[in-house]
Amino acid sequence: DAEITQSPRHKITETGRQVTLACHQTWNHNNMFWYRQDLGHGLRLIHYSYGVQDTNKGEVSDGYSVSRSNTEDLPLTLESAASSQTSVYFCASSRGLVPDTQYFGPGTRLTVL
Amino acid sequence: GNSVTQMEGPVTLSEEAFLTINCTYTATGYPSLFWYVQYPGEGLQLLLKATKADDKGSNKGFEATYRKETTSFHLEKGSVQVSDSAVYFCALNLEIQGAQKLVFGQGTRLTINP
């Protein structure tokens, strides 16, 4: 079955370190998204991509970067982790039809000490 | 701007009670509306959706009707079960300059007691 996976599921790191969270989907979806989930804020969009070599900033993109070298993967990099980036991170993908149903991965819980 | 407002949680009900979770939206265009559900330790799953005014989305006994006049998409279920305990997110989807954007409410945590 097609799916979307994230790794690692849990990560503890230190302030200032670079961290990369992986997202892989096997639906061949053009669109991929990264969100963070924090209490009281719901889900906030970090970055998104509508195809290979396309990346766009979301509402909370500072301190994060993404790259899209193939259809299946959209890794999220925290260049220099900060305690404010402690959160649960969700990756999602969609075909880009109207309306656009997004399919979510299981999430990565990141703790920055 | 575009935004979604959900009723404050948490919501605690007894099994077989009637459920309503309110959701209202602000949008510049004509959005599609969604309810997503997040079970403990999992990602979000689409629960139901509606694409135009007066449409009713339904799934697993849950229903929501797209009300353009009140800009609302309230989630209802006639008789909840313990297995419905989860966090529920209302969301709108707009096409802006050819790009699809999904805007979420803050989520409502629902707990059903046996």
Tab-separated table of C-alpha atoms in Angstrom:
chain	number	residue	atom	x	y	z
A	1	ASP	CA	0.000	0.000	0.000
A	2	ALA	CA	1.122	3.548	-0.701
A	3	GLU	CA	2.065	5.483	2.391
A	4	ILE	CA	3.906	8.412	3.890
A	5	THR	CA	6.627	7.801	6.470
A	6	GLN	CA	8.696	10.018	8.715
A	7	SER	CA	11.964	9.351	10.479
A	8	PRO	CA	13.054	9.446	13.147
A	9	ARG	CA	9.852	9.251	15.201
A	10	HIS	CA	11.586	10.761	18.206
A	11	LYS	CA	14.716	12.915	18.349
A	12	ILE	CA	16.524	14.682	21.155
A	13	THR	CA	19.218	17.159	20.199
A	14	GLU	CA	21.144	20.075	21.621
A	15	THR	CA	20.852	23.770	20.893
A	16	GLY	CA	22.942	24.791	17.904
A	17	ARG	CA	23.099	21.395	16.214
A	18	GLN	CA	21.879	20.783	12.701
A	19	VAL	CA	18.997	18.332	12.493
A	20	THR	CA	17.325	16.773	9.460
A	21	LEU	CA	13.912	15.144	9.579
A	22	ALA	CA	13.039	12.787	6.754
A	23	CYS	CA	9.718	12.461	4.920
A	24	HIS	CA	9.065	9.856	2.236
A	25	GLN	CA	5.849	9.187	0.310
A	26	THR	CA	5.082	6.464	-2.167
A	27	TRP	CA	1.904	7.952	-3.700
A	28	ASN	CA	3.835	9.875	-6.354
A	29	HIS	CA	2.150	13.060	-5.099
A	30	ASN	CA	3.402	16.341	-6.488
A	31	ASN	CA	2.683	18.361	-3.354
A	32	MET	CA	4.459	17.927	-0.035
A	33	PHE	CA	4.188	19.963	3.158
A	34	TRP	CA	5.850	20.337	6.542
A	35	TYR	CA	3.889	21.479	9.590
A	36	ARG	CA	4.671	21.899	13.232
A	37	GLN	CA	2.096	21.221	15.938
A	38	ASP	CA	2.199	23.120	19.188
A	39	LEU	CA	-0.362	23.331	21.972
A	40	GLY	CA	-2.774	26.179	21.338
A	41	HIS	CA	-1.568	26.771	17.790
A	42	GLY	CA	-2.932	23.833	15.845
A	43	LEU	CA	-0.815	23.057	12.802
A	44	ARG	CA	1.335	25.764	11.258
A	45	LEU	CA	2.875	25.481	7.810
A	46	ILE	CA	6.679	25.600	7.698
A	47	HIS	CA	7.569	24.898	4.058
A	48	TYR	CA	5.914	23.295	1.083
A	49	SER	CA	6.759	22.044	-2.384
A	50	TYR	CA	4.642	21.621	-5.513
A	51	GLY	CA	7.161	19.522	-7.389
A	52	VAL	CA	10.806	18.631	-7.876
A	53	GLN	CA	13.103	21.635	-7.390
A	54	ASP	CA	10.172	23.735	-6.118
A	55	THR	CA	10.143	24.948	-2.496
A	56	ASN	CA	8.157	27.693	-0.796
A	57	LYS	CA	8.091	29.301	2.631
A	58	GLY	CA	5.120	28.890	4.909
A	59	GLU	CA	4.046	31.020	7.843
A	60	VAL	CA	6.785	29.849	10.263
A	61	SER	CA	9.775	29.165	8.000
A	62	ASP	CA	12.530	30.998	9.919
A	63	GLY	CA	15.264	28.582	11.010
A	64	TYR	CA	14.102	25.804	8.657
A	65	SER	CA	14.974	24.767	5.116
A	66	VAL	CA	13.829	22.101	2.660
A	67	SER	CA	14.987	20.737	-0.658
A	68	ARG	CA	13.126	18.618	-3.218
A	69	SER	CA	15.430	16.558	-5.411
A	70	ASN	CA	12.868	13.863	-6.260
A	71	THR	CA	9.120	13.316	-6.047
A	72	GLU	CA	9.185	10.992	-3.046
A	73	ASP	CA	11.215	12.942	-0.463
A	74	LEU	CA	11.085	16.317	1.265
A	75	PRO	CA	13.637	16.472	4.107
A	76	LEU	CA	13.309	19.284	6.642
A	77	THR	CA	16.531	20.763	8.039
A	78	LEU	CA	16.922	22.820	11.173
A	79	GLU	CA	20.156	24.676	10.486
A	80	SER	CA	20.906	25.495	14.126
A	81	ALA	CA	18.350	24.001	16.470
A	82	ALA	CA	16.769	26.251	19.096
A	83	SER	CA	14.641	25.368	22.120
A	84	SER	CA	11.722	27.170	20.466
A	85	GLN	CA	11.805	24.476	17.789
A	86	THR	CA	10.842	21.762	20.251
A	87	SER	CA	7.629	20.509	18.704
A	88	VAL	CA	5.914	17.688	16.862
A	89	TYR	CA	6.553	17.846	13.131
A	90	PHE	CA	4.193	16.437	10.520
A	91	CYS	CA	4.820	15.849	6.876
A	92	ALA	CA	1.915	15.659	4.427
A	93	SER	CA	1.416	15.093	0.727
A	94	SER	CA	-1.363	15.638	-1.787
A	95	ARG	CA	-2.078	15.238	-5.459
A	96	GLY	CA	-2.888	18.890	-5.956
A	97	LEU	CA	-6.453	18.370	-7.108
A	98	VAL	CA	-9.338	20.623	-6.074
A	99	PRO	CA	-10.225	20.197	-3.283
A	100	ASP	CA	-6.824	19.137	-2.104
A	101	THR	CA	-6.939	16.355	0.488
A	102	GLN	CA	-3.669	16.083	2.344
A	103	TYR	CA	-2.357	12.785	3.732
A	104	PHE	CA	-0.274	12.998	6.869
A	105	GLY	CA	2.677	11.060	8.185
A	106	PRO	CA	2.821	9.780	11.793
A	107	GLY	CA	4.903	12.705	13.038
A	108	THR	CA	8.341	13.295	14.560
A	109	ARG	CA	8.635	14.503	18.144
A	110	LEU	CA	11.704	16.746	18.375
A	111	THR	CA	13.142	17.968	21.663
A	112	VAL	CA	15.865	20.608	21.650
A	113	LEU	CA	17.734	20.849	24.956
B	1	GLY	CA	-6.990	37.057	5.939
B	2	ASN	CA	-8.049	33.421	5.876
B	3	SER	CA	-8.574	31.764	9.233
B	4	VAL	CA	-10.459	29.050	11.094
B	5	THR	CA	-11.793	29.292	14.633
B	6	GLN	CA	-12.858	26.243	16.616
B	7	MET	CA	-14.583	25.977	19.952
B	8	GLU	CA	-12.235	25.830	22.891
B	9	GLY	CA	-11.486	22.441	24.340
B	10	PRO	CA	-11.146	20.127	25.970
B	11	VAL	CA	-14.586	18.627	25.570
B	12	THR	CA	-15.579	15.717	27.814
B	13	LEU	CA	-18.741	13.707	27.212
B	14	SER	CA	-20.260	10.437	28.282
B	15	GLU	CA	-20.698	7.579	25.847
B	16	GLU	CA	-23.836	7.895	23.670
B	17	ALA	CA	-24.034	11.664	24.197
B	18	PHE	CA	-24.650	14.091	21.328
B	19	LEU	CA	-21.573	15.902	20.079
B	20	THR	CA	-21.194	19.329	18.500
B	21	ILE	CA	-17.835	20.965	17.830
B	22	ASN	CA	-18.228	24.454	16.425
B	23	CYS	CA	-16.120	25.756	13.567
B	24	THR	CA	-16.331	29.099	11.814
B	25	TYR	CA	-14.117	30.460	9.100
B	26	THR	CA	-13.012	33.640	7.389
B	27	ALA	CA	-11.989	33.396	3.761
B	28	THR	CA	-11.563	35.723	0.815
B	29	GLY	CA	-12.671	33.162	-1.745
B	30	TYR	CA	-14.825	30.045	-1.824
B	31	PRO	CA	-12.990	27.447	0.232
B	32	SER	CA	-13.483	23.760	0.585
B	33	LEU	CA	-13.922	22.749	4.221
B	34	PHE	CA	-12.538	19.750	6.062
B	35	TRP	CA	-12.570	17.994	9.390
B	36	TYR	CA	-9.442	16.051	10.266
B	37	VAL	CA	-9.073	13.751	13.275
B	38	GLN	CA	-5.898	12.924	15.179
B	39	TYR	CA	-5.897	9.826	17.378
B	40	PRO	CA	-3.308	9.608	20.153
B	41	GLY	CA	0.220	9.187	18.821
B	42	GLU	CA	-0.838	9.389	15.183
B	43	GLY	CA	-0.911	11.848	12.325
B	44	LEU	CA	-4.026	13.581	11.074
B	45	GLN	CA	-6.596	11.683	9.039
B	46	LEU	CA	-9.304	13.168	6.874
B	47	LEU	CA	-12.685	12.634	8.539
B	48	LEU	CA	-14.997	14.415	6.096
B	49	LYS	CA	-15.139	17.306	3.674
B	50	ALA	CA	-17.513	19.605	1.783
B	51	THR	CA	-16.673	21.569	-1.318
B	52	LYS	CA	-19.523	24.063	-1.716
B	53	ALA	CA	-22.332	25.779	0.156
B	54	ASP	CA	-25.039	23.483	1.583
B	55	ASP	CA	-22.935	20.364	0.967
B	56	LYS	CA	-22.981	17.872	3.824
B	57	GLY	CA	-19.917	15.779	4.523
B	58	SER	CA	-20.351	12.565	6.494
B	59	ASN	CA	-18.243	9.646	7.695
B	60	LYS	CA	-18.264	7.208	10.639
B	61	GLY	CA	-21.487	8.753	11.977
B	62	PHE	CA	-20.050	12.283	11.932
B	63	GLU	CA	-21.659	15.020	9.855
B	64	ALA	CA	-20.935	18.639	8.988
B	65	THR	CA	-22.826	21.024	6.705
B	66	TYR	CA	-21.162	23.850	4.813
B	67	ARG	CA	-23.133	26.977	5.811
B	68	LYS	CA	-22.034	29.933	3.721
B	69	GLU	CA	-24.499	32.347	5.322
B	70	THR	CA	-23.019	31.764	8.786
B	71	THR	CA	-19.506	30.832	7.535
B	72	SER	CA	-19.663	27.688	9.646
B	73	PHE	CA	-18.904	23.981	9.373
B	74	HIS	CA	-19.922	22.507	12.726
B	75	LEU	CA	-19.124	18.850	13.410
B	76	GLU	CA	-21.896	16.686	14.882
B	77	LYS	CA	-22.419	13.100	15.927
B	78	GLY	CA	-25.592	11.696	17.398
B	79	SER	CA	-24.084	9.124	19.749
B	80	VAL	CA	-20.380	9.201	20.553
B	81	GLN	CA	-18.243	6.230	21.517
B	82	VAL	CA	-15.110	5.918	23.636
B	83	SER	CA	-13.185	5.254	20.399
B	84	ASP	CA	-14.073	8.778	19.196
B	85	SER	CA	-11.692	10.257	21.775
B	86	ALA	CA	-9.212	12.265	19.713
B	87	VAL	CA	-8.282	15.786	18.655
B	88	TYR	CA	-10.444	17.238	15.889
B	89	PHE	CA	-9.240	19.913	13.486
B	90	CYS	CA	-11.370	22.053	11.225
B	91	ALA	CA	-9.594	23.307	8.111
B	92	LEU	CA	-10.238	25.266	4.956
B	93	ASN	CA	-8.607	24.787	1.576
B	94	LEU	CA	-8.219	27.674	-0.815
B	95	GLU	CA	-6.681	27.889	-4.225
B	96	ILE	CA	-4.534	31.013	-4.310
B	97	GLN	CA	-2.723	31.873	-7.550
B	98	GLY	CA	-2.847	28.256	-8.640
B	99	ALA	CA	-1.524	26.939	-5.322
B	100	GLN	CA	-3.502	24.941	-2.763
B	101	LYS	CA	-3.312	26.161	0.844
B	102	LEU	CA	-4.733	24.402	3.876
B	103	VAL	CA	-5.460	26.520	6.970
B	104	PHE	CA	-6.177	24.729	10.262
B	105	GLY	CA	-8.035	25.675	13.389
B	106	GLN	CA	-6.299	25.141	16.703
B	107	GLY	CA	-7.910	21.757	17.344
B	108	THR	CA	-10.443	20.541	19.896
B	109	ARG	CA	-9.578	17.660	22.205
B	110	LEU	CA	-12.513	15.317	22.771
B	111	THR	CA	-12.622	12.747	25.555
B	112	ILE	CA	-15.463	10.236	25.802
B	113	ASN	CA	-15.961	8.469	29.122
B	114	PRO	CA	-17.630	5.049	29.321
